[in-house]
XYZ file of C-alpha atoms in Angstrom:
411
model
C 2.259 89.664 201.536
C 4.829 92.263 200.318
C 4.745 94.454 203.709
C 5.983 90.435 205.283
C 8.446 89.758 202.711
C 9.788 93.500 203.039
C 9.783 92.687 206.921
C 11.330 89.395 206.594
C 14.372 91.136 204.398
C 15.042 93.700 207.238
C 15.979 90.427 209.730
C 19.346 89.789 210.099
C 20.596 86.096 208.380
C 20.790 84.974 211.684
C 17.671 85.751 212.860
C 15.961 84.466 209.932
C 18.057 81.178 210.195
C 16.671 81.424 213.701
C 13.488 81.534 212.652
C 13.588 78.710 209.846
C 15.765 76.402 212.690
C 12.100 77.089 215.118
C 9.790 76.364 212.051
C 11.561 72.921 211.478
C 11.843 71.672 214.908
C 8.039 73.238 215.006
C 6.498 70.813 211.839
C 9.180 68.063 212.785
C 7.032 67.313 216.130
C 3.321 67.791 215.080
C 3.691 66.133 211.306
C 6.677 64.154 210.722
C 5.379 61.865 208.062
C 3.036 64.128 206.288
C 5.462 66.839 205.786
C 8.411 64.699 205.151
C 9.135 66.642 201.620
C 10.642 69.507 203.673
C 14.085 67.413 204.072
C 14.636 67.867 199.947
C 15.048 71.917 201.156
C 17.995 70.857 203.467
C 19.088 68.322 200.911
C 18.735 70.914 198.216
C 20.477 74.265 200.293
C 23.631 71.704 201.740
C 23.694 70.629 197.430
C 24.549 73.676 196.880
C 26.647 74.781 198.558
C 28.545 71.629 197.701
C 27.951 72.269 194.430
C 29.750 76.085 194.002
C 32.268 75.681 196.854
C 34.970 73.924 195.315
C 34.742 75.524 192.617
C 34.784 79.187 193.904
C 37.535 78.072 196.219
C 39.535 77.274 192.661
C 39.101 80.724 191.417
C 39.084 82.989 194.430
C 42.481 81.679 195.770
C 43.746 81.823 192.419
C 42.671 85.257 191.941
C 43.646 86.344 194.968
C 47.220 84.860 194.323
C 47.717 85.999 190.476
C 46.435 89.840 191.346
C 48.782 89.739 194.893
C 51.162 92.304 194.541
C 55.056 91.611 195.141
C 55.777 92.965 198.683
C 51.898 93.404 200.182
C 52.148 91.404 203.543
C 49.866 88.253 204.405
C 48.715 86.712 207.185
C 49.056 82.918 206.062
C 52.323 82.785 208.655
C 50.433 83.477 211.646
C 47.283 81.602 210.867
C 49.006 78.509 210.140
C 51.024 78.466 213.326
C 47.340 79.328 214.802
C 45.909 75.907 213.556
C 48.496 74.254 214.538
C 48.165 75.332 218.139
C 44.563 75.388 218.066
C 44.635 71.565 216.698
C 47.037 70.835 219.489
C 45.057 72.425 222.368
C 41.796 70.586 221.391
C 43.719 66.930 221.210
C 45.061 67.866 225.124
C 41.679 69.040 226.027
C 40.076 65.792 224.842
C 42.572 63.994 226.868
C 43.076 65.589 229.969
C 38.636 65.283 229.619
C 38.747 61.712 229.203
C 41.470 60.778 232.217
C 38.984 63.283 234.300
C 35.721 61.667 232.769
C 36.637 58.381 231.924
C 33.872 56.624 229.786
C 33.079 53.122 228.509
C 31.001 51.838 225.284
C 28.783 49.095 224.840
C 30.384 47.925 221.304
C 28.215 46.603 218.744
C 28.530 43.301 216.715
C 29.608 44.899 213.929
C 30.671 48.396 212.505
C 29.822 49.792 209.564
C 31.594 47.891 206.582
C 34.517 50.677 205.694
C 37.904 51.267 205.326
C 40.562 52.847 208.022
C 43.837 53.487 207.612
C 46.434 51.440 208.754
C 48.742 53.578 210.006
C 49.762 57.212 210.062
C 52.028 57.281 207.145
C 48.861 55.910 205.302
C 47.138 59.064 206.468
C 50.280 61.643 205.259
C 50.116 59.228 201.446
C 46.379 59.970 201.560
C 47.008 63.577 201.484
C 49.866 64.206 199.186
C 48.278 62.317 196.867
C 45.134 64.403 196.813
C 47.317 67.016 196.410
C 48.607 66.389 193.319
C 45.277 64.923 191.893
C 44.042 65.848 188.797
C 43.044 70.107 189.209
C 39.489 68.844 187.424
C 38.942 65.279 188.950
C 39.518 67.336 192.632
C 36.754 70.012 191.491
C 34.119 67.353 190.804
C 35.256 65.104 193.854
C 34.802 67.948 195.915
C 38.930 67.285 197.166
C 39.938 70.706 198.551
C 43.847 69.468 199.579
C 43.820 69.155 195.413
C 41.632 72.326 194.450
C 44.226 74.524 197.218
C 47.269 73.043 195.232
C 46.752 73.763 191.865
C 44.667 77.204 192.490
C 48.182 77.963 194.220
C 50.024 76.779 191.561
C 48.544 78.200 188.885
C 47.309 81.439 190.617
C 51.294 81.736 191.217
C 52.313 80.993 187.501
C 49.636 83.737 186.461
C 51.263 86.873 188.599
C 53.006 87.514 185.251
C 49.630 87.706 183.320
C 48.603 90.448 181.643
C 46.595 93.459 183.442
C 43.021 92.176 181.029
C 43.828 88.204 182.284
C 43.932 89.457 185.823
C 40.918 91.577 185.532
C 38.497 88.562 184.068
C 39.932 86.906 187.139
C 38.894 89.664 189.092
C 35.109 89.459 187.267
C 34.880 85.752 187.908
C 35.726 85.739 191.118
C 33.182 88.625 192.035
C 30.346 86.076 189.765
C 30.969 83.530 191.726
C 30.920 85.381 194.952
C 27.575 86.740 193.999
C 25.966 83.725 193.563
C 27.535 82.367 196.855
C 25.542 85.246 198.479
C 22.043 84.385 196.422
C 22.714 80.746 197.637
C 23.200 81.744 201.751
C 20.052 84.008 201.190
C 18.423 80.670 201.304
C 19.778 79.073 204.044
C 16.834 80.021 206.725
C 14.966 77.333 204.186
C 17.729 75.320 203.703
C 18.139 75.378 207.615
C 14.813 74.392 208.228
C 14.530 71.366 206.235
C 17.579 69.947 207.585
C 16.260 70.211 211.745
C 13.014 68.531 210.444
C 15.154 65.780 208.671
C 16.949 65.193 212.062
C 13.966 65.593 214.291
C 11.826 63.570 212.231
C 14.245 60.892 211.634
C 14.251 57.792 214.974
C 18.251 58.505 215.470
C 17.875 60.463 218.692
C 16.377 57.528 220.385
C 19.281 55.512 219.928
C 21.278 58.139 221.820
C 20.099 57.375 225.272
C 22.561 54.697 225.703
C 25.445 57.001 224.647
C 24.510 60.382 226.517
C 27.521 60.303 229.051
C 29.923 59.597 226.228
C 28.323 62.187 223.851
C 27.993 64.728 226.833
C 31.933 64.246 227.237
C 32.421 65.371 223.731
C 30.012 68.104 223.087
C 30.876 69.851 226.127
C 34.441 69.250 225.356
C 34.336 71.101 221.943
C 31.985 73.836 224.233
C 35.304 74.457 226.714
C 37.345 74.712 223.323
C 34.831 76.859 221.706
C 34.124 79.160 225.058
C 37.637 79.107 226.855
C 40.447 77.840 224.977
C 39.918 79.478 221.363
C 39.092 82.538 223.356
C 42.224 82.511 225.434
C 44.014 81.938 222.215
C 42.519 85.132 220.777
C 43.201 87.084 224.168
C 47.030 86.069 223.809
C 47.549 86.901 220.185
C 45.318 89.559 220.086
C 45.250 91.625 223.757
C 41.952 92.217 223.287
C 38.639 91.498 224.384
C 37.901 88.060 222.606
C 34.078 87.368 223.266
C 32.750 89.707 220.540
C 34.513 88.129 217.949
C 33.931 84.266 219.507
C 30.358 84.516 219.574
C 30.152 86.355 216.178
C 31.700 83.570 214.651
C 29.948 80.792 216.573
C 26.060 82.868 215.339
C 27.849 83.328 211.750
C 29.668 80.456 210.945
C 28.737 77.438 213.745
C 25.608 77.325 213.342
C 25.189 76.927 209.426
C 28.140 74.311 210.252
C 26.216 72.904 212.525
C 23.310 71.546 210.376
C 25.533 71.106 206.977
C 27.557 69.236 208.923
C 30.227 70.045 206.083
C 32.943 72.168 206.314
C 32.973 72.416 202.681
C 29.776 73.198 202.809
C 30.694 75.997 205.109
C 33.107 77.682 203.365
C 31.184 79.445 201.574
C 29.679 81.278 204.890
C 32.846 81.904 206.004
C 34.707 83.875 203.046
C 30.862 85.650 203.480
C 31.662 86.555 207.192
C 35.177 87.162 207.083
C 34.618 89.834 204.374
C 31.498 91.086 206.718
C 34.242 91.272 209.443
C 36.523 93.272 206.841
C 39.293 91.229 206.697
C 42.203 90.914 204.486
C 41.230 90.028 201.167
C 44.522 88.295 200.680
C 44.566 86.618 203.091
C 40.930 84.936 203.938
C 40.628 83.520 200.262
C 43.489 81.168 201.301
C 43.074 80.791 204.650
C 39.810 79.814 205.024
C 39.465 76.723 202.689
C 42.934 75.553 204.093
C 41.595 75.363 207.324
C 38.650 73.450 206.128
C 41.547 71.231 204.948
C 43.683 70.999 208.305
C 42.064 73.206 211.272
C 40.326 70.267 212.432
C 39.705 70.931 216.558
C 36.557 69.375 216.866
C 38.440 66.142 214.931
C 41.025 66.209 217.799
C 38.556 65.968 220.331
C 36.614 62.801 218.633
C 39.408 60.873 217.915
C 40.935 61.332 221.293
C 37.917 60.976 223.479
C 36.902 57.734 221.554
C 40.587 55.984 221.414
C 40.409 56.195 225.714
C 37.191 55.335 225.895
C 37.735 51.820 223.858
C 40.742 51.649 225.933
C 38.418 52.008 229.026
C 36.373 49.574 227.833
C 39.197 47.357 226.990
C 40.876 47.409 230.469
C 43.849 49.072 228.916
C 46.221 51.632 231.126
C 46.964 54.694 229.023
C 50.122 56.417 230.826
C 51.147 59.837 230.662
C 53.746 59.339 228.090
C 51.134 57.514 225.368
C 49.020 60.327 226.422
C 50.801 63.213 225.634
C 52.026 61.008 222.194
C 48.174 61.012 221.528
C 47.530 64.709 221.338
C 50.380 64.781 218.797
C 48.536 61.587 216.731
C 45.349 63.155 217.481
C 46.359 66.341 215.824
C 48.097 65.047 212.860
C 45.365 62.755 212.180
C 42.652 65.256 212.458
C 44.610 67.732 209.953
C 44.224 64.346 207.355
C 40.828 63.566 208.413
C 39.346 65.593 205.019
C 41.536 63.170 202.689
C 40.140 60.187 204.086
C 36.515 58.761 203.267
C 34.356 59.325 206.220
C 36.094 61.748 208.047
C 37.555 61.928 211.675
C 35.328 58.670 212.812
C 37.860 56.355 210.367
C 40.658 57.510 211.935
C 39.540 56.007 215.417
C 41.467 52.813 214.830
C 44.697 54.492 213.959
C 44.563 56.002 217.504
C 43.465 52.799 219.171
C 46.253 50.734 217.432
C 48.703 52.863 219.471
C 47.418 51.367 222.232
C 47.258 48.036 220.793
C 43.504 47.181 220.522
C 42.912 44.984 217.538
C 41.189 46.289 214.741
C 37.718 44.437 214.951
C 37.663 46.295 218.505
C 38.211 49.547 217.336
C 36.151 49.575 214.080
C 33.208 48.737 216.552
C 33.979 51.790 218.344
C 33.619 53.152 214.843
C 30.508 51.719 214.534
C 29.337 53.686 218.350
C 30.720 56.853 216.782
C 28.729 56.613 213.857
C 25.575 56.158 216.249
C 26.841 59.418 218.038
C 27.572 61.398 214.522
C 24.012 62.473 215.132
C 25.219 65.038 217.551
C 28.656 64.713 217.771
C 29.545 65.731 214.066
C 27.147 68.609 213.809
C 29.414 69.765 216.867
C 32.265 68.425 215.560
C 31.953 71.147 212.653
C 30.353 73.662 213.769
C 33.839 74.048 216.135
C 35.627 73.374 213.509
C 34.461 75.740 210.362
C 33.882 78.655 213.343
C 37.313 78.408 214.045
C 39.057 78.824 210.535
C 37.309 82.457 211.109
C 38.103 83.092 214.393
C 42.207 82.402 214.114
C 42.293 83.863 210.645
C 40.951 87.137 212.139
C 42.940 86.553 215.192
C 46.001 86.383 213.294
C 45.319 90.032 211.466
C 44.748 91.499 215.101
C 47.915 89.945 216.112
C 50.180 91.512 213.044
C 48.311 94.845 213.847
C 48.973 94.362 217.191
C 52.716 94.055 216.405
C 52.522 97.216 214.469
C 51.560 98.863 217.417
C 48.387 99.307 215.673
C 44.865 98.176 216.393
C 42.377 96.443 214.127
C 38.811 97.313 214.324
C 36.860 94.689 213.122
C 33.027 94.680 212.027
C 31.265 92.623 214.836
C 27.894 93.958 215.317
């Protein structure tokens, strides 16, 4: 037993998660019912990762703020212009897909019994306010656009701190990061019981219906992932993108995949980017903002489903609402973490640009809902993967600019 556990510990995490994701879909087919306790090890690894991100997120950014030194160079610039273009290209991918690929739904009776916005300024009120919600309230609501603020804010107020107030900053943030790591260590487990919990459970069957429209949006979000984030990499970058892309697919996407959180995830990713030897003033920030805004993978639902009830409606989309889409499409999908629910609510506020009522387009709610199953684990996994891949994209461009180059740690 301890020559297989010393074995086991010489895998890589990937291999091991691997491993656990075979195991799962292994048990999920010959004993569904009998070994239906293994979901509480999904339940229990996605829990906790819940559980320590926000609040790690609190005190890492606002280390990394108070302990920045006046005149040491970030990245933030650059990787926010990144997202945005990265937002952008997904919403025109989605759209150019769906006038290529045109689809149609069979709506339901009724969708699920929640709450869209109205309109878009709804959506930009959603997420000031979260903002500026109370620091404590956003920790235990798990609202990053509120934990970002005030670990800003007050990581900003403490640069004048003394040099023993910086350095238990310093110790709490490497506490935290330490239990972070003991947490992933159990994500081959965690991994496992969540691929038996979707296995086991009857949703795939109901997918049969929808596999044109969910084959339009998963290999949508695989052209972003394989040749537009890539190209965006080779542009900024002038280098070979592939390494990186596929390092932070393995890393990042797949965890993503089966938290199907990007809060979740974030955890994973301030893991990997320090594994890629990043910036350390730069990722603590970056990375939980772009589980805030970088939101691809939203661009791509909430543009593919709009046309497709507009399809289904009869309803001409012309170039002009088009390209006014991909704009709506991104902006929503940067708000999509302040509202309940996620990018799936903010289907209507698309459609009503078209002018489908909104019983129509919470049904096609109701049909995304039904596709969640596979669309949202893809739907993340493109989106946490990315808030890696553009924040280290954005250090290879500024060493690129310095006529230097940066050799990250992709094994």
């Amino acid at each position: 037993m301890k020559s297989i556990f010393k074995a086991w510990n010489k895998l890589s995490l990937i291999v091991q998660i691997i491993i656990g994701l075979v195991i799962g879909i292994s048990l999920a087919v010959i004993a569904p019912k009998q070994l239906a306790f293994l979901t509480l090890f999904g339940d229990l690894f996605v829990g906790a990762l819940k559980a320590i991100a926000p609040l790690m997120v609190f005190i890492l950014v606002m280390a990394a703020i108070a302990q920045h030194k006046s005149g040491t160079k970030t990245n933030m610039s650059t990787v926010i212009v990144l997202y945005i273009v990265g937002t952008l290209s997904a919403g025109l991918c989605a759209v150019v897909a769906s006038f290529l690929f045109p689809q149609t739904l069979i709506l339901a009776k009724s969708a699920e019994k929640v709450a869209a916005p109205d309109n878009i300024i709804s959506v930009l009120k959603t997420v000031l306010l979260n903002a500026i919600d109370n620091p404590i309230n956003a920790i235990v609501n798990t609202n990053f656009l509120g934990v970002l603020a005030w670990a800003i804010i007050i990581g900003v107020a403490l640069r004048s701190a003394s040099d023993s107030t910086k350095g238990l900053l310093s110790d709490l943030s490497d506490a935290i990061t330490k239990c972070v790591r003991w947490i992933i260590q159990f994500a081959p487990i965690g991994v496992m019981g969540l691929v038996f919990n979707s296995i086991s459970t009857s949703g795939i069957g109901a997918l049969a219906k929808y596999a044109s429209l969910i084959l339009l949006l998963v290999g949508t979000m695989v052209f972003i992932a394989l040749v537009i984030n890539p190209l965006i990499v080779f542009l900024a970058s002038h280098q070979n993108p592939y390494p990186l892309v596929f390092k932070c697919l393995s890393n990042s996407g797949i965890t993503a995949f089966f938290t199907r959180s990007s809060a979740a995830n974030i955890p994973v990713n301030l893991e990997l980017c320090e594994d890629l030897g990043l910036d350390v003033n730069t990722y603590p920030i970056s990375i939980p903002l772009g589980a805030t805004i970088n939101m691809a993978g939203a661009a791509v639902t909430i543009a593919v489903m709009s046309l497709a009830a507009c399809n289904t409606m009869g309803v001409k989309v012309d170039i002009p609402s088009a390209i006014l889409l991909v704009f709506l499409t991104a902006i929503s999908a940067a708000g999509a973490s302040g509202v309940a629910g996620g990018s799936l609510l903010l289907i209507p506020l698309a459609c009503s640009l078209f002018g489908l009522p909104a019983d129509i387009s919470m049904q096609v709610v109701g049909v995304g809902f039904i596709c969640g199953v596979i669309q949202d684990s893809c739907e993340t996994a493109l989106n946490s993967s990315t808030d890696v891949l553009l924040t280290a994209t954005a250090e290879l461009h500024e060493y690129r600019k310095r006529g230097e180059k940066k050799i990250l740690n992709i094994k």
